[in-house]
PDB file of C-alpha atoms in Angstrom:
ATOM      1  CA  UNK A 152    -113.969 -45.855-236.970  1.00 94.00           C
ATOM      2  CA  UNK A 153    -110.304 -46.666-236.237  1.00 98.00           C
ATOM      3  CA  UNK A 154    -109.139 -49.445-238.596  1.00 98.00           C
ATOM      4  CA  UNK A 155    -105.785 -51.168-238.375  1.00 98.00           C
ATOM      5  CA  UNK A 156    -104.766 -52.545-241.747  1.00 98.00           C
ATOM      6  CA  UNK A 157    -102.567 -55.552-241.351  1.00 97.00           C
ATOM      7  CA  UNK A 158    -100.353 -56.131-244.370  1.00 96.00           C
ATOM      8  CA  UNK A 159     -96.893 -57.315-245.496  1.00 93.00           C
ATOM      9  CA  UNK A 160     -95.442 -59.843-243.067  1.00 88.00           C
ATOM     10  CA  UNK A 161     -92.669 -62.190-244.045  1.00 86.00           C
ATOM     11  CA  UNK A 162     -94.439 -64.624-246.362  1.00 84.00           C
ATOM     12  CA  UNK A 163     -93.484 -65.060-249.957  1.00 82.00           C
ATOM     13  CA  UNK A 164     -96.660 -63.192-250.830  1.00 86.00           C
ATOM     14  CA  UNK A 165     -95.477 -60.100-248.992  1.00 91.00           C
ATOM     15  CA  UNK A 166     -95.450 -57.943-252.132  1.00 92.00           C
ATOM     16  CA  UNK A 167     -99.040 -58.840-253.116  1.00 91.00           C
ATOM     17  CA  UNK A 168    -100.092 -58.209-249.450  1.00 94.00           C
ATOM     18  CA  UNK A 169     -98.499 -54.707-249.481  1.00 95.00           C
ATOM     19  CA  UNK A 170    -100.434 -53.935-252.664  1.00 95.00           C
ATOM     20  CA  UNK A 171    -103.694 -55.224-251.228  1.00 96.00           C
ATOM     21  CA  UNK A 172    -103.202 -53.323-248.024  1.00 96.00           C
ATOM     22  CA  UNK A 173    -102.325 -50.027-249.788  1.00 97.00           C
ATOM     23  CA  UNK A 174    -105.467 -50.282-251.872  1.00 97.00           C
ATOM     24  CA  UNK A 175    -107.577 -50.967-248.770  1.00 98.00           C
ATOM     25  CA  UNK A 176    -106.014 -48.056-246.896  1.00 98.00           C
ATOM     26  CA  UNK A 177    -106.883 -45.663-249.767  1.00 98.00           C
ATOM     27  CA  UNK A 178    -110.456 -46.888-249.790  1.00 98.00           C
ATOM     28  CA  UNK A 179    -110.804 -46.578-245.970  1.00 98.00           C
ATOM     29  CA  UNK A 180    -109.415 -43.069-246.094  1.00 97.00           C
ATOM     30  CA  UNK A 181    -111.941 -42.065-248.749  1.00 97.00           C
ATOM     31  CA  UNK A 182    -114.688 -43.603-246.613  1.00 97.00           C
ATOM     32  CA  UNK A 183    -113.705 -41.351-243.705  1.00 97.00           C
ATOM     33  CA  UNK A 184    -112.180 -43.942-241.423  1.00 98.00           C
ATOM     34  CA  UNK A 185    -109.058 -43.431-239.329  1.00 98.00           C
ATOM     35  CA  UNK A 186    -106.450 -45.692-240.880  1.00 98.00           C
ATOM     36  CA  UNK A 187    -103.624 -47.290-239.000  1.00 98.00           C
ATOM     37  CA  UNK A 188    -101.257 -49.069-241.474  1.00 98.00           C
ATOM     38  CA  UNK A 189     -99.283 -51.939-239.873  1.00 97.00           C
ATOM     39  CA  UNK A 190     -96.568 -53.779-241.731  1.00 96.00           C
ATOM     40  CA  UNK A 191     -96.762 -56.871-239.625  1.00 95.00           C
ATOM     41  CA  UNK A 192     -93.717 -57.884-237.651  1.00 93.00           C
ATOM     42  CA  UNK A 193     -92.497 -58.826-234.210  1.00 92.00           C
ATOM     43  CA  UNK A 194     -94.078 -55.695-232.674  1.00 95.00           C
ATOM     44  CA  UNK A 195     -97.624 -56.526-233.835  1.00 96.00           C
ATOM     45  CA  UNK A 196     -99.140 -57.068-230.392  1.00 97.00           C
ATOM     46  CA  UNK A 197     -97.490 -53.954-229.009  1.00 97.00           C
ATOM     47  CA  UNK A 198     -98.704 -51.881-231.967  1.00 97.00           C
ATOM     48  CA  UNK A 199    -102.215 -53.193-231.630  1.00 97.00           C
ATOM     49  CA  UNK A 200    -102.327 -52.574-227.893  1.00 97.00           C
ATOM     50  CA  UNK A 201    -100.947 -49.024-228.359  1.00 97.00           C
ATOM     51  CA  UNK A 202    -103.332 -48.101-231.196  1.00 97.00           C
ATOM     52  CA  UNK A 203    -106.471 -49.951-229.800  1.00 97.00           C
ATOM     53  CA  UNK A 204    -108.231 -50.080-233.168  1.00 98.00           C
ATOM     54  CA  UNK A 205    -112.011 -50.737-233.380  1.00 97.00           C
ATOM     55  CA  UNK A 206    -111.383 -53.446-236.016  1.00 98.00           C
ATOM     56  CA  UNK A 207    -108.466 -54.962-237.905  1.00 98.00           C
ATOM     57  CA  UNK A 208    -108.581 -55.357-241.665  1.00 97.00           C
ATOM     58  CA  UNK A 209    -106.463 -58.348-242.473  1.00 97.00           C
ATOM     59  CA  UNK A 210    -104.826 -57.934-245.858  1.00 96.00           C
ATOM     60  CA  UNK A 211    -102.070 -60.534-245.335  1.00 94.00           C
ATOM     61  CA  UNK A 212    -101.609 -63.401-247.699  1.00 90.00           C
ATOM     62  CA  UNK A 213     -99.747 -66.676-247.261  1.00 83.00           C
ATOM     63  CA  UNK A 214     -98.110 -68.084-244.125  1.00 83.00           C
ATOM     64  CA  UNK A 215     -98.398 -65.736-241.166  1.00 85.00           C
ATOM     65  CA  UNK A 216    -101.624 -64.056-242.233  1.00 85.00           C
ATOM     66  CA  UNK A 217    -103.749 -66.485-244.270  1.00 89.00           C
ATOM     67  CA  UNK A 218    -102.941 -69.476-242.046  1.00 91.00           C
ATOM     68  CA  UNK A 219    -104.606 -68.150-238.908  1.00 93.00           C
ATOM     69  CA  UNK A 220    -101.540 -66.910-237.111  1.00 94.00           C
ATOM     70  CA  UNK A 221    -102.400 -63.205-237.064  1.00 95.00           C
ATOM     71  CA  UNK A 222    -106.064 -64.071-236.485  1.00 96.00           C
ATOM     72  CA  UNK A 223    -105.140 -66.096-233.294  1.00 96.00           C
ATOM     73  CA  UNK A 224    -103.472 -63.001-231.823  1.00 96.00           C
ATOM     74  CA  UNK A 225    -106.399 -60.840-232.742  1.00 97.00           C
ATOM     75  CA  UNK A 226    -108.774 -63.255-231.068  1.00 97.00           C
ATOM     76  CA  UNK A 227    -106.546 -63.214-227.867  1.00 96.00           C
ATOM     77  CA  UNK A 228    -106.568 -59.425-227.847  1.00 97.00           C
ATOM     78  CA  UNK A 229    -110.328 -59.323-228.462  1.00 97.00           C
ATOM     79  CA  UNK A 230    -110.081 -57.194-231.566  1.00 97.00           C
ATOM     80  CA  UNK A 231    -112.669 -57.850-234.264  1.00 97.00           C
ATOM     81  CA  UNK A 232    -111.176 -58.635-237.681  1.00 97.00           C
ATOM     82  CA  UNK A 233    -112.154 -59.167-241.289  1.00 97.00           C
ATOM     83  CA  UNK A 234    -112.360 -62.545-242.969  1.00 95.00           C
ATOM     84  CA  UNK A 235    -112.630 -66.053-241.535  1.00 95.00           C
ATOM     85  CA  UNK A 236    -111.528 -66.959-238.016  1.00 96.00           C
ATOM     86  CA  UNK A 237    -108.190 -68.554-237.106  1.00 96.00           C
ATOM     87  CA  UNK A 238    -109.438 -72.192-237.353  1.00 95.00           C
ATOM     88  CA  UNK A 239    -111.032 -71.652-240.742  1.00 96.00           C
ATOM     89  CA  UNK A 240    -107.864 -69.985-242.042  1.00 95.00           C
ATOM     90  CA  UNK A 241    -105.732 -72.882-240.869  1.00 94.00           C
ATOM     91  CA  UNK A 242    -108.014 -75.398-242.601  1.00 94.00           C
ATOM     92  CA  UNK A 243    -108.216 -73.467-245.824  1.00 94.00           C
ATOM     93  CA  UNK A 244    -104.452 -72.784-246.402  1.00 92.00           C
ATOM     94  CA  UNK A 245    -103.581 -76.408-245.950  1.00 92.00           C
ATOM     95  CA  UNK A 246    -104.696 -78.127-249.174  1.00 92.00           C
ATOM     96  CA  UNK A 247    -104.529 -81.608-247.634  1.00 91.00           C
ATOM     97  CA  UNK A 248    -106.774 -80.615-244.681  1.00 93.00           C
ATOM     98  CA  UNK A 249    -109.086 -78.630-246.934  1.00 95.00           C
ATOM     99  CA  UNK A 250    -109.532 -81.601-249.327  1.00 95.00           C
ATOM    100  CA  UNK A 251    -110.320 -83.873-246.405  1.00 95.00           C
ATOM    101  CA  UNK A 252    -113.063 -81.491-245.280  1.00 96.00           C
ATOM    102  CA  UNK A 253    -114.400 -81.237-248.855  1.00 97.00           C
ATOM    103  CA  UNK A 254    -114.524 -85.006-249.329  1.00 96.00           C
ATOM    104  CA  UNK A 255    -116.273 -85.466-246.007  1.00 97.00           C
ATOM    105  CA  UNK A 256    -118.916 -83.010-247.159  1.00 97.00           C
ATOM    106  CA  UNK A 257    -119.265 -84.726-250.550  1.00 97.00           C
ATOM    107  CA  UNK A 258    -117.777 -81.771-252.516  1.00 98.00           C
ATOM    108  CA  UNK A 259    -116.076 -82.874-255.824  1.00 97.00           C
ATOM    109  CA  UNK A 260    -112.288 -82.269-255.634  1.00 97.00           C
ATOM    110  CA  UNK A 261    -109.576 -83.909-257.816  1.00 96.00           C
ATOM    111  CA  UNK A 262    -107.877 -87.007-256.448  1.00 94.00           C
ATOM    112  CA  UNK A 263    -104.486 -86.356-254.849  1.00 93.00           C
ATOM    113  CA  UNK A 264    -101.709 -87.751-252.725  1.00 91.00           C
ATOM    114  CA  UNK A 265     -99.442 -85.902-250.385  1.00 90.00           C
ATOM    115  CA  UNK A 266     -96.171 -86.580-248.539  1.00 87.00           C
ATOM    116  CA  UNK A 267     -93.592 -84.657-246.509  1.00 88.00           C
ATOM    117  CA  UNK A 268     -90.107 -83.866-247.346  1.00 83.00           C
ATOM    118  CA  UNK A 269     -89.078 -86.246-244.496  1.00 88.00           C
ATOM    119  CA  UNK A 270     -91.009 -89.092-246.117  1.00 86.00           C
ATOM    120  CA  UNK A 271     -89.273 -88.369-249.363  1.00 79.00           C
ATOM    121  CA  UNK A 272     -85.823 -88.053-247.857  1.00 77.00           C
ATOM    122  CA  UNK A 273     -85.866 -90.621-245.072  1.00 81.00           C
ATOM    123  CA  UNK A 274     -88.646 -93.104-245.812  1.00 83.00           C
ATOM    124  CA  UNK A 275     -88.227 -93.791-249.507  1.00 81.00           C
ATOM    125  CA  UNK A 276     -91.312 -92.021-250.723  1.00 82.00           C
ATOM    126  CA  UNK A 277     -89.615 -91.630-254.121  1.00 81.00           C
ATOM    127  CA  UNK A 278     -90.096 -95.346-254.614  1.00 82.00           C
ATOM    128  CA  UNK A 279     -93.871 -94.918-254.463  1.00 84.00           C
ATOM    129  CA  UNK A 280     -93.984 -92.265-257.199  1.00 85.00           C
ATOM    130  CA  UNK A 281     -94.679 -94.740-259.962  1.00 85.00           C
ATOM    131  CA  UNK A 282     -97.707 -96.102-257.959  1.00 87.00           C
ATOM    132  CA  UNK A 283     -99.344 -92.724-257.441  1.00 80.00           C
ATOM    133  CA  UNK A 284     -98.478 -91.596-260.961  1.00 84.00           C
ATOM    134  CA  UNK A 285    -100.305 -94.666-262.202  1.00 85.00           C
ATOM    135  CA  UNK A 286    -103.307 -93.829-260.121  1.00 87.00           C
ATOM    136  CA  UNK A 287    -103.475 -90.089-260.929  1.00 90.00           C
ATOM    137  CA  UNK A 288    -102.343 -90.378-264.566  1.00 88.00           C
ATOM    138  CA  UNK A 289    -100.681 -87.606-266.632  1.00 90.00           C
ATOM    139  CA  UNK A 290    -100.608 -84.726-266.798  1.00 91.00           C
ATOM    140  CA  UNK A 291    -100.723 -84.116-263.070  1.00 92.00           C
ATOM    141  CA  UNK A 292    -100.172 -80.985-260.887  1.00 92.00           C
ATOM    142  CA  UNK A 293     -97.529 -80.713-258.217  1.00 93.00           C
ATOM    143  CA  UNK A 294     -98.113 -78.056-255.633  1.00 92.00           C
ATOM    144  CA  UNK A 295     -96.986 -77.065-252.099  1.00 90.00           C
ATOM    145  CA  UNK A 296     -99.515 -78.147-249.506  1.00 87.00           C
ATOM    146  CA  UNK A 297     -99.702 -74.663-247.982  1.00 83.00           C
ATOM    147  CA  UNK A 298     -99.562 -71.262-249.735  1.00 69.00           C
ATOM    148  CA  UNK A 299    -101.363 -69.311-252.365  1.00 61.00           C
ATOM    149  CA  UNK A 300    -101.016 -67.218-255.534  1.00 57.00           C
ATOM    150  CA  UNK A 301     -99.996 -70.478-257.384  1.00 71.00           C
ATOM    151  CA  UNK A 302     -96.476 -70.174-255.982  1.00 76.00           C
ATOM    152  CA  UNK A 303     -94.542 -73.449-256.516  1.00 79.00           C
ATOM    153  CA  UNK A 304     -97.281 -74.972-258.554  1.00 88.00           C
ATOM    154  CA  UNK A 305     -95.915 -77.024-261.561  1.00 89.00           C
ATOM    155  CA  UNK A 306     -97.539 -79.168-264.250  1.00 90.00           C
ATOM    156  CA  UNK A 307     -95.941 -82.537-265.027  1.00 91.00           C
ATOM    157  CA  UNK A 308     -96.868 -84.002-268.410  1.00 90.00           C
ATOM    158  CA  UNK A 309     -94.706 -87.109-267.981  1.00 90.00           C
ATOM    159  CA  UNK A 310     -92.773 -88.993-265.311  1.00 89.00           C
ATOM    160  CA  UNK A 311     -89.562 -87.180-266.231  1.00 88.00           C
ATOM    161  CA  UNK A 312     -91.166 -83.907-265.252  1.00 91.00           C
ATOM    162  CA  UNK A 313     -92.044 -84.954-261.689  1.00 89.00           C
ATOM    163  CA  UNK A 314     -88.689 -84.734-259.919  1.00 85.00           C
ATOM    164  CA  UNK A 315     -88.139 -81.120-261.001  1.00 88.00           C
ATOM    165  CA  UNK A 316     -91.683 -80.182-260.034  1.00 91.00           C
ATOM    166  CA  UNK A 317     -91.121 -81.783-256.647  1.00 88.00           C
ATOM    167  CA  UNK A 318     -88.032 -79.770-256.053  1.00 87.00           C
ATOM    168  CA  UNK A 319     -89.923 -76.580-256.934  1.00 88.00           C
ATOM    169  CA  UNK A 320     -92.759 -77.379-254.593  1.00 89.00           C
ATOM    170  CA  UNK A 321     -90.520 -78.371-251.746  1.00 88.00           C
ATOM    171  CA  UNK A 322     -88.849 -74.981-251.959  1.00 86.00           C
ATOM    172  CA  UNK A 323     -92.142 -73.490-250.742  1.00 84.00           C
ATOM    173  CA  UNK A 324     -93.353 -76.008-248.193  1.00 86.00           C
ATOM    174  CA  UNK A 325     -92.116 -79.178-246.550  1.00 87.00           C
ATOM    175  CA  UNK A 326     -95.287 -81.041-247.666  1.00 91.00           C
ATOM    176  CA  UNK A 327     -96.312 -81.354-251.315  1.00 91.00           C
ATOM    177  CA  UNK A 328     -99.390 -82.653-253.045  1.00 92.00           C
ATOM    178  CA  UNK A 329     -99.646 -84.470-256.392  1.00 93.00           C
ATOM    179  CA  UNK A 330    -103.109 -83.868-257.869  1.00 94.00           C
ATOM    180  CA  UNK A 331    -104.956 -85.289-260.788  1.00 94.00           C
ATOM    181  CA  UNK A 332    -105.149 -82.691-263.556  1.00 94.00           C
ATOM    182  CA  UNK A 333    -108.670 -81.752-264.593  1.00 94.00           C
ATOM    183  CA  UNK A 334    -109.048 -80.256-268.056  1.00 93.00           C
ATOM    184  CA  UNK A 335    -111.479 -77.413-268.143  1.00 95.00           C
ATOM    185  CA  UNK A 336    -112.199 -73.690-267.555  1.00 95.00           C
ATOM    186  CA  UNK A 337    -110.688 -71.972-264.606  1.00 94.00           C
ATOM    187  CA  UNK A 338    -113.314 -70.097-262.607  1.00 97.00           C
ATOM    188  CA  UNK A 339    -113.521 -68.478-259.159  1.00 97.00           C
ATOM    189  CA  UNK A 340    -116.416 -67.707-256.854  1.00 98.00           C
ATOM    190  CA  UNK A 341    -116.004 -64.956-254.279  1.00 97.00           C
ATOM    191  CA  UNK A 342    -118.328 -65.338-251.318  1.00 97.00           C
ATOM    192  CA  UNK A 343    -119.284 -62.333-249.304  1.00 97.00           C
ATOM    193  CA  UNK A 344    -121.498 -62.649-246.238  1.00 94.00           C
ATOM    194  CA  UNK A 345    -122.626 -66.118-247.292  1.00 93.00           C
ATOM    195  CA  UNK A 346    -123.627 -64.981-250.720  1.00 96.00           C
ATOM    196  CA  UNK A 347    -121.874 -65.766-254.017  1.00 97.00           C
ATOM    197  CA  UNK A 348    -120.781 -62.889-256.222  1.00 98.00           C
ATOM    198  CA  UNK A 349    -120.775 -63.208-259.966  1.00 98.00           C
ATOM    199  CA  UNK A 350    -118.373 -65.931-261.246  1.00 98.00           C
ATOM    200  CA  UNK A 351    -115.016 -64.875-262.744  1.00 97.00           C
ATOM    201  CA  UNK A 352    -113.362 -66.888-265.455  1.00 96.00           C
ATOM    202  CA  UNK A 353    -109.559 -66.578-265.835  1.00 91.00           C
ATOM    203  CA  UNK A 354    -108.202 -67.130-269.361  1.00 88.00           C
ATOM    204  CA  UNK A 355    -104.388 -66.949-269.416  1.00 78.00           C
ATOM    205  CA  UNK A 356    -102.950 -65.375-272.585  1.00 72.00           C
ATOM    206  CA  UNK A 357    -101.771 -67.770-275.260  1.00 66.00           C
ATOM    207  CA  UNK A 358    -102.710 -70.795-273.228  1.00 55.00           C
ATOM    208  CA  UNK A 359    -100.065 -70.114-270.464  1.00 53.00           C
ATOM    209  CA  UNK A 360    -100.786 -71.679-267.063  1.00 52.00           C
ATOM    210  CA  UNK A 361    -102.543 -69.454-264.585  1.00 45.00           C
ATOM    211  CA  UNK A 362     -99.427 -69.060-262.404  1.00 48.00           C
ATOM    212  CA  UNK A 363     -98.143 -66.293-260.058  1.00 44.00           C
ATOM    213  CA  UNK A 364     -97.092 -64.061-262.917  1.00 48.00           C
ATOM    214  CA  UNK A 365    -100.347 -64.576-264.809  1.00 49.00           C
ATOM    215  CA  UNK A 366    -102.324 -63.599-261.674  1.00 48.00           C
ATOM    216  CA  UNK A 367    -100.583 -60.372-260.921  1.00 43.00           C
ATOM    217  CA  UNK A 368     -99.102 -59.005-264.203  1.00 52.00           C
ATOM    218  CA  UNK A 369    -101.572 -56.835-266.033  1.00 49.00           C
ATOM    219  CA  UNK A 370    -102.258 -58.237-269.489  1.00 54.00           C
ATOM    220  CA  UNK A 371    -101.081 -61.820-268.731  1.00 66.00           C
ATOM    221  CA  UNK A 372    -104.608 -63.039-268.132  1.00 77.00           C
ATOM    222  CA  UNK A 373    -108.022 -62.110-269.550  1.00 87.00           C
ATOM    223  CA  UNK A 374    -110.801 -62.094-267.031  1.00 91.00           C
ATOM    224  CA  UNK A 375    -114.440 -62.503-267.843  1.00 95.00           C
ATOM    225  CA  UNK A 376    -117.052 -61.580-265.221  1.00 95.00           C
ATOM    226  CA  UNK A 377    -119.757 -62.627-265.168  1.00 97.00           C
ATOM    227  CA  UNK A 378    -118.440 -65.756-266.811  1.00 97.00           C
ATOM    228  CA  UNK A 379    -120.277 -66.978-269.862  1.00 97.00           C
ATOM    229  CA  UNK A 380    -122.021 -70.006-268.354  1.00 97.00           C
ATOM    230  CA  UNK A 381    -125.323 -71.758-268.709  1.00 97.00           C
ATOM    231  CA  UNK A 382    -127.740 -71.563-265.830  1.00 97.00           C
ATOM    232  CA  UNK A 383    -127.016 -75.191-264.947  1.00 97.00           C
ATOM    233  CA  UNK A 384    -123.236 -74.607-264.912  1.00 98.00           C
ATOM    234  CA  UNK A 385    -123.630 -71.411-262.880  1.00 98.00           C
ATOM    235  CA  UNK A 386    -125.786 -73.181-260.301  1.00 98.00           C
ATOM    236  CA  UNK A 387    -123.437 -76.123-259.947  1.00 98.00           C
ATOM    237  CA  UNK A 388    -120.363 -73.856-259.524  1.00 98.00           C
ATOM    238  CA  UNK A 389    -122.009 -71.639-257.008  1.00 98.00           C
ATOM    239  CA  UNK A 390    -123.418 -74.547-254.981  1.00 98.00           C
ATOM    240  CA  UNK A 391    -119.929 -76.156-254.850  1.00 98.00           C
ATOM    241  CA  UNK A 392    -118.257 -72.914-253.741  1.00 98.00           C
ATOM    242  CA  UNK A 393    -120.862 -72.170-251.031  1.00 98.00           C
ATOM    243  CA  UNK A 394    -120.594 -75.794-249.800  1.00 97.00           C
ATOM    244  CA  UNK A 395    -116.826 -75.434-249.613  1.00 97.00           C
ATOM    245  CA  UNK A 396    -117.074 -72.318-247.482  1.00 97.00           C
ATOM    246  CA  UNK A 397    -119.478 -74.038-245.136  1.00 96.00           C
ATOM    247  CA  UNK A 398    -117.260 -77.152-244.859  1.00 97.00           C
ATOM    248  CA  UNK A 399    -114.188 -75.058-244.027  1.00 96.00           C
ATOM    249  CA  UNK A 400    -116.005 -72.625-241.823  1.00 95.00           C
ATOM    250  CA  UNK A 401    -115.147 -69.544-243.955  1.00 95.00           C
ATOM    251  CA  UNK A 402    -117.370 -66.689-242.823  1.00 88.00           C
ATOM    252  CA  UNK A 403    -117.169 -63.055-243.759  1.00 89.00           C
ATOM    253  CA  UNK A 404    -115.531 -63.421-247.121  1.00 93.00           C
ATOM    254  CA  UNK A 405    -113.457 -65.893-249.066  1.00 95.00           C
ATOM    255  CA  UNK A 406    -112.792 -67.059-252.641  1.00 96.00           C
ATOM    256  CA  UNK A 407    -113.121 -70.564-254.008  1.00 97.00           C
ATOM    257  CA  UNK A 408    -111.157 -71.656-257.102  1.00 96.00           C
ATOM    258  CA  UNK A 409    -112.592 -74.296-259.344  1.00 97.00           C
ATOM    259  CA  UNK A 410    -112.184 -76.096-262.655  1.00 97.00           C
ATOM    260  CA  UNK A 411    -115.317 -76.520-264.776  1.00 97.00           C
ATOM    261  CA  UNK A 412    -114.717 -79.861-266.458  1.00 96.00           C
ATOM    262  CA  UNK A 413    -116.774 -81.841-268.887  1.00 94.00           C
ATOM    263  CA  UNK A 414    -118.457 -83.571-265.963  1.00 94.00           C
ATOM    264  CA  UNK A 415    -119.113 -80.502-263.832  1.00 96.00           C
ATOM    265  CA  UNK A 416    -117.157 -78.345-261.360  1.00 98.00           C
ATOM    266  CA  UNK A 417    -114.140 -79.535-259.302  1.00 98.00           C
ATOM    267  CA  UNK A 418    -113.029 -77.518-256.309  1.00 97.00           C
ATOM    268  CA  UNK A 419    -109.268 -76.886-256.191  1.00 95.00           C
ATOM    269  CA  UNK A 420    -108.967 -74.730-253.071  1.00 94.00           C
ATOM    270  CA  UNK A 421    -110.368 -71.978-250.950  1.00 94.00           C
ATOM    271  CA  UNK A 422    -108.604 -68.650-250.222  1.00 94.00           C
ATOM    272  CA  UNK A 423    -109.434 -67.305-246.795  1.00 94.00           C
ATOM    273  CA  UNK A 424    -107.825 -63.939-247.478  1.00 94.00           C
ATOM    274  CA  UNK A 425    -108.231 -63.313-251.216  1.00 93.00           C
ATOM    275  CA  UNK A 426    -106.207 -60.638-252.887  1.00 92.00           C
ATOM    276  CA  UNK A 427    -107.571 -57.077-253.195  1.00 95.00           C
ATOM    277  CA  UNK A 428    -105.121 -55.749-255.792  1.00 91.00           C
ATOM    278  CA  UNK A 429    -106.203 -54.182-259.067  1.00 88.00           C
ATOM    279  CA  UNK A 430    -105.939 -57.604-260.798  1.00 86.00           C
ATOM    280  CA  UNK A 431    -107.537 -59.655-258.023  1.00 91.00           C
ATOM    281  CA  UNK A 432    -110.718 -61.544-258.562  1.00 95.00           C
ATOM    282  CA  UNK A 433    -112.792 -60.509-255.531  1.00 96.00           C
ATOM    283  CA  UNK A 434    -112.861 -56.815-256.504  1.00 96.00           C
ATOM    284  CA  UNK A 435    -113.743 -57.805-260.073  1.00 96.00           C
ATOM    285  CA  UNK A 436    -116.656 -59.925-258.928  1.00 97.00           C
ATOM    286  CA  UNK A 437    -117.814 -57.175-256.582  1.00 97.00           C
ATOM    287  CA  UNK A 438    -117.748 -54.675-259.453  1.00 97.00           C
ATOM    288  CA  UNK A 439    -119.812 -57.009-261.561  1.00 97.00           C
ATOM    289  CA  UNK A 440    -122.360 -57.100-258.736  1.00 97.00           C
ATOM    290  CA  UNK A 441    -122.575 -53.282-258.814  1.00 97.00           C
ATOM    291  CA  UNK A 442    -120.224 -52.608-255.910  1.00 97.00           C
ATOM    292  CA  UNK A 443    -117.388 -50.120-255.993  1.00 97.00           C
ATOM    293  CA  UNK A 444    -114.111 -51.010-254.259  1.00 97.00           C
ATOM    294  CA  UNK A 445    -115.122 -48.660-251.418  1.00 98.00           C
ATOM    295  CA  UNK A 446    -118.498 -50.401-251.142  1.00 97.00           C
ATOM    296  CA  UNK A 447    -116.693 -53.740-250.939  1.00 97.00           C
ATOM    297  CA  UNK A 448    -114.323 -52.574-248.222  1.00 97.00           C
ATOM    298  CA  UNK A 449    -117.198 -51.088-246.195  1.00 97.00           C
ATOM    299  CA  UNK A 450    -119.236 -54.271-246.525  1.00 97.00           C
ATOM    300  CA  UNK A 451    -116.274 -56.390-245.375  1.00 97.00           C
ATOM    301  CA  UNK A 452    -115.836 -54.132-242.306  1.00 96.00           C
ATOM    302  CA  UNK A 453    -119.576 -54.462-241.547  1.00 95.00           C
ATOM    303  CA  UNK A 454    -119.287 -58.247-241.658  1.00 96.00           C
ATOM    304  CA  UNK A 455    -116.362 -58.211-239.273  1.00 96.00           C
ATOM    305  CA  UNK A 456    -118.447 -56.303-236.742  1.00 93.00           C
ATOM    306  CA  UNK A 457    -121.550 -58.431-237.214  1.00 84.00           C
ATOM    307  CA  UNK A 458    -122.284 -61.662-235.272  1.00 62.00           C
ATOM    308  CA  UNK A 459    -120.959 -64.753-237.034  1.00 55.00           C
ATOM    309  CA  UNK A 460    -119.768 -62.740-240.061  1.00 45.00           C
ATOM    310  CA  UNK A 461    -123.265 -62.302-241.555  1.00 45.00           C
ATOM    311  CA  UNK A 462    -125.124 -59.183-242.677  1.00 40.00           C
TER     312      UNK A 462
END
């Protein structure tokens, strides 16, 4: 089968995407497929029309790939592709939109407020900070509304920390979210073909936050898969993750990040195109389920070519 691997692009997650794409290409080659690597740019449509692949494997992260942009073009061209469709990607990458869908479905997610850079600059949103800080309490989390890999995410332990955290978040997106901090264990559920894989727990070294560096630098984070959980905890986490994928329309595969607090799981976000690097969580979960990386890639391809992304 002729498989176009879409990777790179111009997002801030380009480096991670190139690593994901290269690993996928190696696996596809070992599986005997004809691989067409495409570092996505202005010639994407021309390249796809010239190559006429049977399917596209989307290994792009962040804006341009994980937000539905590339998927919209693939839908126009009639090329099957891996992962959720364009609409689900657009819902998932926007944390404000995703939280609204979660709340409508009754899925627990931490309280939050969001505003744009325009509101902050032109409408006096800064004067409302004390109100929302009083509602959310401290510590709180400041993050860009769109994006992944924890880029631009900052923790504010006191009011004095908020301005700097906002500046950092606004450097990644023109809309930011302030979210109530939930103390607990950081877990992730990868969903493949509507089924949850074993839960991964991320334990940053020396109590560091699970930020971009902790995600992708080997040794910065200790991963446990399957996570050491009680049957009740495991069931609650899995149910919340599957419900999130249904609410956002994520078919094929996705990853849901959660915090297991004292009162149960809280969904933070869903990743429509989760990483496939050697430190990424989806491959770790698949391995714990008895799947090699080649098995995982082949299954993802199968789901892309199956009706409604199911096996």
